[in-house]
Tab-separated table of C-alpha atoms and ligand atoms in Angstrom:
chain	number	residue	atom	x	y	z
A	1	MET	CA	-117.916	182.384	299.445
A	2	ASN	CA	-115.341	184.260	297.354
A	3	ILE	CA	-113.101	182.181	295.124
A	4	THR	CA	-110.249	183.079	292.811
A	5	ILE	CA	-109.298	180.521	290.183
A	6	ILE	CA	-106.012	180.885	288.369
A	7	GLY	CA	-106.259	179.429	284.867
A	8	GLY	CA	-109.219	179.567	282.487
A	9	GLY	CA	-108.513	176.265	280.741
A	10	TYR	CA	-110.521	173.084	281.009
A	11	VAL	CA	-110.387	172.490	284.740
A	12	GLY	CA	-110.216	176.185	285.666
A	13	LEU	CA	-113.090	177.441	283.533
A	14	VAL	CA	-115.438	174.540	284.269
A	15	SER	CA	-114.745	174.907	288.014
A	16	ALA	CA	-115.160	178.698	287.866
A	17	VAL	CA	-118.495	178.498	286.056
A	18	CYS	CA	-119.817	175.674	288.217
A	19	PHE	CA	-118.775	177.237	291.550
A	20	ALA	CA	-120.441	180.484	290.397
A	21	ASP	CA	-123.521	178.484	289.389
A	22	MET	CA	-123.626	177.129	292.947
A	23	GLY	CA	-123.887	180.716	294.227
A	24	HIS	CA	-120.260	181.548	295.023
A	25	PHE	CA	-118.571	184.718	293.772
A	26	VAL	CA	-115.729	183.733	291.499
A	27	THR	CA	-112.873	185.519	289.783
A	28	CYS	CA	-111.239	183.504	287.027
A	29	ILE	CA	-107.797	184.682	285.992
A	30	GLU	CA	-106.706	183.977	282.437
A	31	ASN	CA	-103.524	185.712	281.318
A	32	ASN	CA	-103.543	184.525	277.707
A	33	PRO	CA	-104.849	187.700	275.975
A	34	LYS	CA	-106.743	185.801	273.255
A	35	LYS	CA	-108.516	183.489	275.698
A	36	HIS	CA	-109.115	186.348	278.108
A	37	THR	CA	-110.860	188.418	275.417
A	38	LEU	CA	-113.014	185.451	274.393
A	39	LEU	CA	-114.029	184.704	277.976
A	40	GLN	CA	-114.832	188.337	278.641
A	41	SER	CA	-117.234	188.268	275.733
A	42	LYS	CA	-118.741	185.140	277.352
A	43	GLU	CA	-117.391	182.788	274.715
A	44	VAL	CA	-115.935	179.419	275.686
A	45	PRO	CA	-112.675	178.794	273.763
A	46	PHE	CA	-113.454	175.057	273.384
A	47	PHE	CA	-116.558	172.903	272.987
A	48	GLU	CA	-118.003	171.495	276.180
A	49	PRO	CA	-121.715	170.701	276.558
A	50	GLU	CA	-123.679	173.089	278.840
A	51	LEU	CA	-120.683	175.303	279.558
A	52	SER	CA	-121.468	178.172	277.224
A	53	GLU	CA	-124.997	178.676	278.559
A	54	LYS	CA	-123.803	178.520	282.154
A	55	LEU	CA	-120.943	180.948	281.478
A	56	SER	CA	-123.363	183.559	280.121
A	57	HIS	CA	-125.738	182.966	282.993
A	58	VAL	CA	-123.195	183.403	285.793
A	59	CYS	CA	-121.529	186.397	284.114
A	60	ASN	CA	-124.899	188.091	283.678
A	61	ALA	CA	-125.686	187.380	287.328
A	62	ASP	CA	-122.369	189.064	288.291
A	63	ARG	CA	-121.107	185.952	290.027
A	64	LEU	CA	-118.188	185.374	287.658
A	65	THR	CA	-115.561	187.927	286.728
A	66	ILE	CA	-112.849	187.254	284.185
A	67	ALA	CA	-109.559	188.967	285.057
A	68	PRO	CA	-106.205	189.180	283.234
A	69	GLY	CA	-103.937	188.824	286.256
A	70	PHE	CA	-103.690	188.266	290.011
A	71	THR	CA	-104.035	191.372	292.206
A	72	ASP	CA	-104.138	192.039	295.958
A	73	ASN	CA	-107.957	192.104	295.688
A	74	ASP	CA	-107.778	188.346	295.204
A	75	PHE	CA	-106.763	187.973	298.852
A	76	ASN	CA	-110.394	188.771	299.686
A	77	ALA	CA	-111.062	185.238	298.484
A	78	ASP	CA	-111.648	182.386	300.924
A	79	VAL	CA	-109.964	179.999	298.524
A	80	ILE	CA	-107.469	180.516	295.697
A	81	ILE	CA	-107.499	177.603	293.281
A	82	LEU	CA	-104.518	176.799	291.067
A	83	ALA	CA	-105.873	175.371	287.827
A	84	VAL	CA	-103.066	176.149	285.396
A	85	GLY	CA	-101.827	173.589	282.867
A	86	THR	CA	-99.306	170.952	283.893
A	87	PRO	CA	-98.338	169.627	280.451
A	88	MET	CA	-96.056	166.662	279.845
A	89	SER	CA	-92.402	167.649	279.446
A	90	ASP	CA	-90.032	165.803	277.064
A	91	SER	CA	-88.915	163.553	279.922
A	92	GLY	CA	-92.513	162.455	280.594
A	93	GLU	CA	-92.709	164.409	283.863
A	94	ALA	CA	-95.346	167.053	284.519
A	95	ASP	CA	-94.039	170.524	283.663
A	96	LEU	CA	-94.784	172.724	286.675
A	97	THR	CA	-93.479	176.003	285.263
A	98	TYR	CA	-96.934	177.644	285.063
A	99	LEU	CA	-97.871	176.380	288.501
A	100	PHE	CA	-94.781	177.655	290.309
A	101	ASN	CA	-94.906	180.959	288.404
A	102	ALA	CA	-98.467	181.415	289.681
A	103	VAL	CA	-97.356	180.621	293.256
A	104	LYS	CA	-94.459	183.107	292.991
A	105	ASP	CA	-96.901	185.729	291.735
A	106	ILE	CA	-99.242	185.075	294.655
A	107	ILE	CA	-96.392	185.303	297.177
A	108	ALA	CA	-95.053	188.540	295.643
A	109	THR	CA	-98.541	190.093	295.749
A	110	ALA	CA	-99.212	188.814	299.281
A	111	LYS	CA	-96.212	190.689	300.671
A	112	GLY	CA	-97.871	194.068	300.098
A	113	ALA	CA	-101.463	192.969	300.749
A	114	ASP	CA	-103.600	193.300	303.828
A	115	PHE	CA	-105.504	190.071	304.503
A	116	GLU	CA	-106.075	187.607	307.291
A	117	ARG	CA	-106.046	184.140	305.842
A	118	VAL	CA	-106.594	182.357	302.544
A	119	VAL	CA	-106.550	178.728	301.456
A	120	LEU	CA	-104.363	178.058	298.417
A	121	THR	CA	-105.200	174.785	296.712
A	122	THR	CA	-104.061	172.875	293.649
A	123	LYS	CA	-106.769	171.500	291.379
A	124	SER	CA	-104.538	170.726	288.409
A	125	THR	CA	-103.002	167.254	288.480
A	126	VAL	CA	-99.608	167.710	290.134
A	127	PRO	CA	-96.833	165.274	291.073
A	128	VAL	CA	-96.795	163.996	294.619
A	129	GLY	CA	-94.784	166.421	296.733
A	130	THR	CA	-95.897	169.568	294.883
A	131	GLY	CA	-98.120	170.728	297.748
A	132	ARG	CA	-95.134	170.407	300.127
A	133	LYS	CA	-92.978	172.427	297.719
A	134	ILE	CA	-95.618	175.165	297.580
A	135	ASN	CA	-95.751	175.058	301.376
A	136	ALA	CA	-91.967	175.463	301.570
A	137	MET	CA	-92.104	178.503	299.255
A	138	ILE	CA	-94.778	180.047	301.456
A	139	GLN	CA	-92.839	179.276	304.632
A	140	GLU	CA	-89.726	180.856	303.159
A	141	ALA	CA	-91.754	183.993	302.434
A	142	GLN	CA	-92.943	183.886	306.080
A	143	LEU	CA	-96.560	183.699	305.000
A	144	SER	CA	-97.489	180.286	306.375
A	145	ASP	CA	-99.869	181.650	309.012
A	146	LYS	CA	-101.800	183.492	306.262
A	147	ILE	CA	-101.660	181.166	303.234
A	148	LEU	CA	-102.706	177.577	303.972
A	149	VAL	CA	-101.927	174.970	301.339
A	150	ALA	CA	-104.242	172.183	300.189
A	151	SER	CA	-104.770	169.737	297.344
A	152	ASN	CA	-108.200	169.216	295.793
A	153	PRO	CA	-107.780	167.069	292.656
A	154	GLU	CA	-110.430	167.332	289.962
A	155	PHE	CA	-111.831	164.216	288.287
A	156	LEU	CA	-114.110	165.695	285.635
A	157	ARG	CA	-114.174	164.235	282.129
A	158	GLU	CA	-114.222	166.231	278.932
A	159	GLY	CA	-117.582	166.000	277.228
A	160	SER	CA	-119.430	165.648	280.536
A	161	ALA	CA	-117.426	168.068	282.652
A	162	VAL	CA	-120.357	170.134	283.930
A	163	TYR	CA	-122.348	167.046	284.910
A	164	ASP	CA	-119.263	165.525	286.552
A	165	PHE	CA	-118.589	168.685	288.531
A	166	PHE	CA	-122.026	168.536	290.094
A	167	HIS	CA	-122.020	164.736	290.570
A	168	PRO	CA	-118.554	163.798	291.794
A	169	ASP	CA	-117.921	160.235	292.999
A	170	ARG	CA	-115.807	161.756	295.756
A	171	ILE	CA	-114.271	165.072	296.759
A	172	ILE	CA	-110.729	164.683	297.994
A	173	ILE	CA	-109.130	167.285	300.234
A	174	GLY	CA	-105.461	166.971	301.079
A	175	THR	CA	-104.431	169.230	303.938
A	176	ASP	CA	-102.687	169.183	307.306
A	177	SER	CA	-105.360	171.441	308.780
A	178	THR	CA	-108.874	170.605	309.979
A	179	THR	CA	-109.836	174.287	309.593
A	180	VAL	CA	-108.902	174.147	305.933
A	181	PHE	CA	-110.961	170.973	305.553
A	182	GLU	CA	-113.949	172.815	307.075
A	183	THR	CA	-113.480	175.594	304.478
A	184	PHE	CA	-113.763	173.004	301.692
A	185	LYS	CA	-116.892	171.540	303.282
A	186	GLN	CA	-118.461	174.991	303.003
A	187	LEU	CA	-117.214	175.378	299.450
A	188	TYR	CA	-118.890	172.163	298.298
A	189	LYS	CA	-121.948	172.433	300.545
A	190	GLY	CA	-124.187	173.411	297.631
A	191	LEU	CA	-123.645	170.197	295.688
A	192	HIS	CA	-126.521	167.841	295.105
A	193	LYS	CA	-127.344	165.859	298.219
A	194	ASP	CA	-126.596	162.493	296.641
A	195	THR	CA	-122.978	163.616	296.371
A	196	ARG	CA	-120.477	161.023	297.496
A	197	PRO	CA	-118.107	161.553	300.409
A	198	ILE	CA	-115.824	164.487	300.962
A	199	VAL	CA	-112.654	162.940	302.292
A	200	HIS	CA	-109.855	164.489	304.334
A	201	VAL	CA	-106.390	163.034	303.642
A	202	SER	CA	-102.775	164.188	303.571
A	203	LEU	CA	-101.439	166.350	300.730
A	204	GLU	CA	-99.457	163.411	299.356
A	205	THR	CA	-102.403	161.014	299.386
A	206	ALA	CA	-104.644	163.531	297.633
A	207	GLU	CA	-102.046	164.152	294.942
A	208	LEU	CA	-101.373	160.460	294.399
A	209	SER	CA	-105.061	159.540	294.312
A	210	LYS	CA	-105.564	161.456	291.064
A	211	TYR	CA	-102.690	159.697	289.294
A	212	ALA	CA	-103.789	156.376	290.751
A	213	ALA	CA	-107.354	156.745	289.436
A	214	ASN	CA	-106.379	157.901	285.944
A	215	THR	CA	-103.646	155.312	285.578
A	216	PHE	CA	-105.893	152.504	286.794
A	217	LEU	CA	-108.574	153.469	284.249
A	218	ALA	CA	-105.948	153.648	281.497
A	219	THR	CA	-104.702	150.207	282.565
A	220	LYS	CA	-108.220	148.808	282.365
A	221	ILE	CA	-108.477	150.084	278.783
A	222	SER	CA	-105.077	148.685	277.840
A	223	PHE	CA	-106.036	145.338	279.324
A	224	ILE	CA	-109.237	145.086	277.308
A	225	ASN	CA	-107.434	146.327	274.199
A	226	GLU	CA	-104.842	143.552	274.478
A	227	LEU	CA	-107.651	141.036	274.952
A	228	ALA	CA	-109.350	142.418	271.828
A	229	ILE	CA	-106.234	141.528	269.852
A	230	LEU	CA	-106.270	138.073	271.404
A	231	CYS	CA	-109.967	137.677	270.545
A	232	ASP	CA	-109.137	138.338	266.892
A	233	GLN	CA	-106.764	135.376	266.980
A	234	LEU	CA	-109.017	133.073	268.982
A	235	GLY	CA	-112.293	133.858	267.252
A	236	ALA	CA	-113.776	134.942	270.594
A	237	ASP	CA	-115.952	138.069	270.862
A	238	ILE	CA	-114.401	140.945	272.859
A	239	LYS	CA	-117.687	142.789	273.367
A	240	GLN	CA	-119.283	139.779	274.998
A	241	THR	CA	-116.105	139.020	276.948
A	242	ALA	CA	-115.991	142.586	278.323
A	243	LYS	CA	-119.662	142.437	279.228
A	244	LEU	CA	-119.192	139.166	281.078
A	245	MET	CA	-116.175	140.539	282.923
A	246	GLY	CA	-118.108	143.656	283.874
A	247	LEU	CA	-120.910	141.622	285.418
A	248	ASP	CA	-118.472	140.733	288.179
A	249	GLY	CA	-119.051	143.526	290.685
A	250	ARG	CA	-115.394	143.392	291.729
A	251	ILE	CA	-114.363	144.349	288.199
A	252	GLY	CA	-117.158	146.739	287.205
A	253	LYS	CA	-118.511	147.369	283.729
A	254	TYR	CA	-116.945	150.755	283.011
A	255	PHE	CA	-113.805	151.457	280.984
A	256	LEU	CA	-113.832	148.077	279.317
A	257	ASN	CA	-114.670	149.402	275.850
A	258	PRO	CA	-112.036	148.357	273.319
A	259	SER	CA	-110.644	151.205	271.241
A	260	PRO	CA	-107.763	152.278	269.033
A	261	GLY	CA	-106.132	153.464	272.277
A	262	TYR	CA	-106.859	156.007	274.976
A	263	GLY	CA	-106.054	159.653	274.223
A	264	GLY	CA	-106.885	163.081	275.568
A	265	SER	CA	-105.166	165.556	277.807
A	266	CYS	CA	-105.017	163.310	280.869
A	267	PHE	CA	-104.426	159.561	280.491
A	268	PRO	CA	-101.322	159.752	278.254
A	269	LYS	CA	-99.835	162.561	280.379
A	270	ASP	CA	-100.722	161.107	283.774
A	271	THR	CA	-99.558	157.543	283.059
A	272	HIS	CA	-96.144	158.879	282.004
A	273	ALA	CA	-96.022	161.231	284.980
A	274	LEU	CA	-96.767	158.407	287.434
A	275	GLN	CA	-94.095	156.287	285.791
A	276	SER	CA	-91.607	159.154	286.364
A	277	ILE	CA	-92.761	159.602	289.959
A	278	GLY	CA	-92.042	155.888	290.512
A	279	LYS	CA	-88.595	156.153	288.889
A	280	HIS	CA	-87.661	159.024	291.204
A	281	GLN	CA	-88.469	156.743	294.139
A	282	ASP	CA	-86.636	153.754	292.585
A	283	VAL	CA	-89.958	151.962	292.264
A	284	HIS	CA	-90.498	150.505	288.816
A	285	LEU	CA	-94.226	150.537	288.125
A	286	ASN	CA	-94.340	147.518	285.804
A	287	VAL	CA	-98.099	147.555	285.355
A	288	VAL	CA	-98.125	151.241	284.421
A	289	SER	CA	-95.292	150.727	281.922
A	290	ALA	CA	-97.178	147.823	280.368
A	291	ALA	CA	-100.361	149.898	280.088
A	292	ILE	CA	-98.425	152.633	278.276
A	293	SER	CA	-96.739	150.263	275.848
A	294	ALA	CA	-99.986	148.380	275.148
A	295	ASN	CA	-101.587	151.732	274.322
A	296	ASP	CA	-98.701	152.687	272.042
A	297	HIS	CA	-99.025	149.345	270.262
A	298	GLN	CA	-102.804	149.471	269.870
A	299	ILE	CA	-102.941	151.955	267.004
A	300	HIS	CA	-100.234	150.041	265.093
A	301	TYR	CA	-102.275	146.893	265.417
A	302	CYS	CA	-105.384	148.755	264.221
A	303	ILE	CA	-103.517	150.173	261.223
A	304	SER	CA	-102.292	146.684	260.292
A	305	GLN	CA	-105.916	145.482	260.237
A	306	LEU	CA	-106.860	148.346	257.923
A	307	LYS	CA	-104.019	147.364	255.610
A	308	THR	CA	-105.114	143.726	255.647
A	309	LEU	CA	-108.568	144.755	254.533
A	310	LEU	CA	-107.024	146.813	251.740
A	311	HIS	CA	-104.900	143.859	250.573
A	312	GLY	CA	-101.655	145.032	252.116
A	313	THR	CA	-101.265	148.698	251.224
A	314	VAL	CA	-102.930	152.059	251.699
A	315	ALA	CA	-100.758	153.888	249.153
A	316	ASP	CA	-102.924	155.940	246.793
A	317	LYS	CA	-106.052	154.669	248.527
A	318	THR	CA	-108.622	157.097	249.895
A	319	VAL	CA	-109.482	156.476	253.528
A	320	THR	CA	-112.451	158.088	255.282
A	321	ILE	CA	-112.024	158.723	258.987
A	322	LEU	CA	-115.131	159.140	261.108
A	323	GLY	CA	-114.115	161.115	264.182
A	324	THR	CA	-110.864	162.869	265.013
A	325	SER	CA	-111.651	164.000	268.579
A	326	PHE	CA	-110.189	161.706	271.267
A	327	LYS	CA	-113.721	160.919	272.479
A	328	PRO	CA	-117.258	162.108	271.665
A	329	ASN	CA	-118.755	165.427	272.836
A	330	THR	CA	-115.514	167.349	272.682
A	331	ASP	CA	-113.542	169.207	270.032
A	332	ASP	CA	-110.302	168.182	271.740
A	333	ILE	CA	-107.930	166.205	269.524
A	334	ARG	CA	-104.980	166.072	271.918
A	335	GLU	CA	-103.325	162.628	271.831
A	336	SER	CA	-106.277	161.322	269.839
A	337	ALA	CA	-105.666	157.913	268.237
A	338	SER	CA	-107.056	159.458	265.032
A	339	LEU	CA	-104.028	161.731	264.770
A	340	LYS	CA	-101.693	158.736	264.971
A	341	LEU	CA	-103.777	157.055	262.272
A	342	ILE	CA	-103.685	160.149	260.046
A	343	ASP	CA	-99.892	160.497	260.475
A	344	ALA	CA	-99.324	156.855	259.530
A	345	LEU	CA	-101.682	156.964	256.551
A	346	LEU	CA	-100.161	160.184	255.222
A	347	SER	CA	-96.661	158.781	255.442
A	348	ASP	CA	-97.841	155.667	253.560
A	349	GLY	CA	-99.256	157.783	250.744
A	350	ALA	CA	-103.001	157.543	251.437
A	351	ASN	CA	-105.524	160.320	250.784
A	352	ILE	CA	-107.547	161.242	253.833
A	353	GLN	CA	-111.130	162.436	253.963
A	354	PHE	CA	-112.673	162.943	257.366
A	355	THR	CA	-115.558	164.283	259.331
A	356	ASP	CA	-116.132	165.073	262.994
A	357	PRO	CA	-119.129	166.790	264.592
A	358	LYS	CA	-116.968	169.301	266.502
A	359	ALA	CA	-113.259	168.779	265.825
A	360	ILE	CA	-112.930	169.772	262.158
A	361	ASP	CA	-111.375	173.169	262.924
A	362	ASN	CA	-108.811	171.769	265.334
A	363	THR	CA	-107.920	168.986	262.910
A	364	MET	CA	-107.538	171.399	259.992
A	365	ALA	CA	-105.378	173.702	262.134
A	366	LEU	CA	-102.999	170.760	262.545
A	367	TYR	CA	-103.006	169.235	259.054
A	368	GLY	CA	-104.177	171.981	256.695
A	369	SER	CA	-104.455	170.842	253.088
A	370	LYS	CA	-102.980	167.390	253.841
A	371	VAL	CA	-106.470	166.165	254.749
A	372	THR	CA	-109.925	166.924	253.366
A	373	PRO	CA	-112.767	167.768	255.752
A	374	PHE	CA	-116.472	167.117	255.181
A	375	SER	CA	-119.448	168.073	257.248
A	376	SER	CA	-121.293	164.801	256.630
A	377	SER	CA	-120.240	161.158	256.770
A	378	TYR	CA	-121.829	160.528	253.348
A	379	ASN	CA	-119.797	163.254	251.654
A	380	ALA	CA	-116.669	162.113	253.461
A	381	ALA	CA	-117.219	158.601	252.091
A	382	GLU	CA	-117.426	159.633	248.441
A	383	ASN	CA	-114.947	157.706	246.254
A	384	SER	CA	-113.331	156.256	249.329
A	385	ASP	CA	-111.713	152.817	249.586
A	386	ALA	CA	-112.354	152.328	253.302
A	387	ILE	CA	-114.252	153.896	256.169
A	388	VAL	CA	-112.613	153.843	259.585
A	389	LEU	CA	-114.839	154.574	262.571
A	390	MET	CA	-112.501	156.089	265.171
A	391	THR	CA	-114.714	158.041	267.601
A	392	GLU	CA	-118.092	156.850	268.870
A	393	TRP	CA	-120.040	160.073	268.268
A	394	ASN	CA	-123.826	159.593	268.214
A	395	ALA	CA	-123.781	160.888	264.629
A	396	PHE	CA	-121.940	157.716	263.594
A	397	ARG	CA	-124.173	155.245	265.447
A	398	SER	CA	-127.041	155.044	262.975
A	399	LEU	CA	-125.398	155.468	259.602
A	400	ASP	CA	-127.348	154.523	256.499
A	401	LEU	CA	-124.871	151.818	255.487
A	402	PRO	CA	-126.235	151.050	251.997
A	403	ARG	CA	-126.172	154.785	251.217
A	404	LEU	CA	-122.553	154.976	252.339
A	405	LYS	CA	-121.605	151.988	250.237
A	406	ARG	CA	-123.213	153.466	247.149
A	407	VAL	CA	-120.879	156.487	247.135
A	408	MET	CA	-117.681	154.583	247.843
A	409	ASN	CA	-115.061	153.251	245.490
A	410	GLN	CA	-114.589	150.047	247.507
A	411	ALA	CA	-116.895	148.766	250.255
A	412	ASN	CA	-114.607	148.369	253.285
A	413	PHE	CA	-115.726	149.316	256.789
A	414	ILE	CA	-113.455	149.269	259.813
A	415	ASP	CA	-115.022	149.747	263.208
A	416	PHE	CA	-112.577	150.392	266.056
A	417	ARG	CA	-115.362	151.357	268.498
A	418	LEU	CA	-117.585	148.281	268.090
A	419	ILE	CA	-120.692	150.204	267.095
A	420	TYR	CA	-121.705	147.888	264.267
A	421	SER	CA	-121.950	144.099	263.832
A	422	HIS	CA	-120.506	142.057	260.987
A	423	ASP	CA	-124.082	141.072	260.084
A	424	GLU	CA	-125.208	144.699	259.650
A	425	LEU	CA	-122.108	145.587	257.679
A	426	SER	CA	-122.124	142.548	255.462
A	427	SER	CA	-125.819	142.785	254.667
A	428	ALA	CA	-125.077	146.319	253.421
A	429	GLY	CA	-122.371	144.811	251.225
A	430	PHE	CA	-119.294	145.791	253.254
A	431	ASN	CA	-116.184	143.779	253.870
A	432	SER	CA	-115.531	144.565	257.499
A	433	TYR	CA	-113.080	144.490	260.343
A	434	ILE	CA	-114.340	145.060	263.890
A	435	LEU	CA	-111.773	145.359	266.666
A	436	GLY	CA	-111.848	142.175	268.752
A	437	LYS	CA	-114.324	140.547	266.375
A	438	GLY	CA	-111.990	139.913	263.456
A	439	HIS	CA	-112.466	140.235	259.701
A	440	HIS	CA	-115.472	139.395	257.637
A	441	ARG	CA	-115.567	139.416	253.861
A	442	VAL	CA	-118.806	139.444	251.920
A	443	PRO	CA	-118.970	136.189	249.893
A	444	GLN	CA	-118.682	136.928	246.165
A	445	ASN	CA	-122.044	135.304	245.328
A	446	VAL	CA	-124.081	137.245	247.953
A	447	SER	CA	-125.697	140.343	246.521
A	448	SER	CA	-125.934	143.342	248.824
A	449	LEU	CA	-128.907	145.592	249.532
A	450	ASN	CA	-127.274	148.093	247.223
B	501	UDX	C1	-110.155	161.331	282.151
B	501	UDX	C2	-110.743	160.807	283.468
B	501	UDX	O1	-111.846	159.945	283.179
B	501	UDX	C3	-111.168	161.980	284.353
B	501	UDX	O2	-111.628	161.496	285.615
B	501	UDX	C4	-109.971	162.910	284.574
B	501	UDX	O3	-110.311	164.027	285.343
B	501	UDX	C5	-109.417	163.361	283.232
B	501	UDX	O4	-109.079	162.208	282.423
B	501	UDX	P1	-111.135	162.314	279.868
B	501	UDX	O5	-109.724	162.287	279.398
B	501	UDX	O6	-111.916	163.547	279.669
B	501	UDX	O7	-111.195	162.003	281.445
B	501	UDX	O8	-111.949	161.133	279.138
B	501	UDX	P2	-112.301	159.617	279.418
B	501	UDX	O9	-113.753	159.450	279.229
B	501	UDX	O10	-111.739	159.111	280.685
B	501	UDX	O11	-111.583	158.891	278.185
B	501	UDX	C6	-110.168	158.948	278.021
B	501	UDX	C7	-109.758	158.122	276.816
B	501	UDX	O12	-109.988	156.731	277.072
B	501	UDX	C8	-110.543	158.423	275.517
B	501	UDX	O13	-109.664	158.410	274.427
B	501	UDX	C9	-111.549	157.289	275.420
B	501	UDX	O14	-111.937	156.993	274.089
B	501	UDX	C10	-110.723	156.150	276.007
B	501	UDX	N1	-111.567	155.066	276.538
B	501	UDX	C11	-112.383	155.293	277.605
B	501	UDX	C12	-111.490	153.804	275.955
B	501	UDX	O15	-110.760	153.575	275.005
B	501	UDX	N2	-112.263	152.807	276.488
B	501	UDX	C13	-113.081	152.992	277.567
B	501	UDX	O16	-113.727	152.020	277.995
B	501	UDX	C14	-113.148	154.273	278.144
């Protein structure tokens, strides 16, 4: 099939490359000149495992074309996919400027174009009712017999986006038309045969299902994060508690990992957007609001534990941060808890040394000389007063703890991702704090391995 994808960002580029990899012929439109030039030279503007290799492969096979703008040729496509950004506006709502501009562009081009029929679908996360608004614009332009609107929300995760694209838990198609649904069945026919169901629902249900899933996952994280704080007070173990909860099939074991708070381009944005959608309908979504405020609180709680370990203040102390990306296997730092930590530490007068396997450039672009980057954890720990493990990259899972301690000024280790145990840390000579497992200080008379 022929597909045009508008937007070469996360969702757009991954979808374009993966649809082309499945054998479709794809045009990906990216109007940002810098990104367009990069993509044309087969370079991915961000880090995502497997994507670079696949981009080169599908471009070399002439199944993916990168274009700077929408033209009447794009009406040769069976499906036009809207994958432009829908960032959070100041009010917390999704900003649909890019999306509606793209629709206006399509309508203006359609008026002079000769084509029979095309499906126009959203893939970006859009507020409930957006598909109807697009439909109304198309009706007003008297194009509704030629441009058929659908919603096909994307659930891929950064860091495993290519895998997720090929192994979706479900494919959701929101449309009023069974013919359009059949088009999507063809589009996804090439997916692995263990693929989960492709489901036909209304536009509204499809749009809501994306917010519902993301907000529910965010709520699960906020729930376990609040319990982690409670565990610190009770002397219970959050890791074991989460594991025991997850053994109940009704709860499930995923998304119960305590953390300094969820970040990224989706959960913070989508929880706020769903809250706004509720407000517009006079429905106060109490659970969603609580999940957001628990997430906002989480980093403050974490910072207070760091201060406790440092006897009350971080001023003039050197703190080493392991990981600034919002999760492993990405260079994305958007809404990362590490940024909130860095901001707080800088305003309290701390010196910051950090390392991250992929996000150093993005972090430096934001902070410049205010922070000091290192390519290895051991260099980042030199002369430091505390290490804070913020992102659970593999590179931080098997650290040589005695070696780290040797280069530090003070032996304090804070683990907000529950990678290490107090036993491991204390036998290397560290005073430690582990989220949901409390504080542990090395007794004065116990000599370390150092
Ligand atoms: C999310 C959704 O998972 C995906 O389906 C959707 O399409 C986009 O948003 P993503 O933001 O890429 O994907 O990452 P995800 O793995 O969901 O993690 C989001 C945040 O939650 C990260 O900051 C992560 O560290 C945090 N998290 C995740 C936890 O704190 N604990 C967990 O148990 C899981």
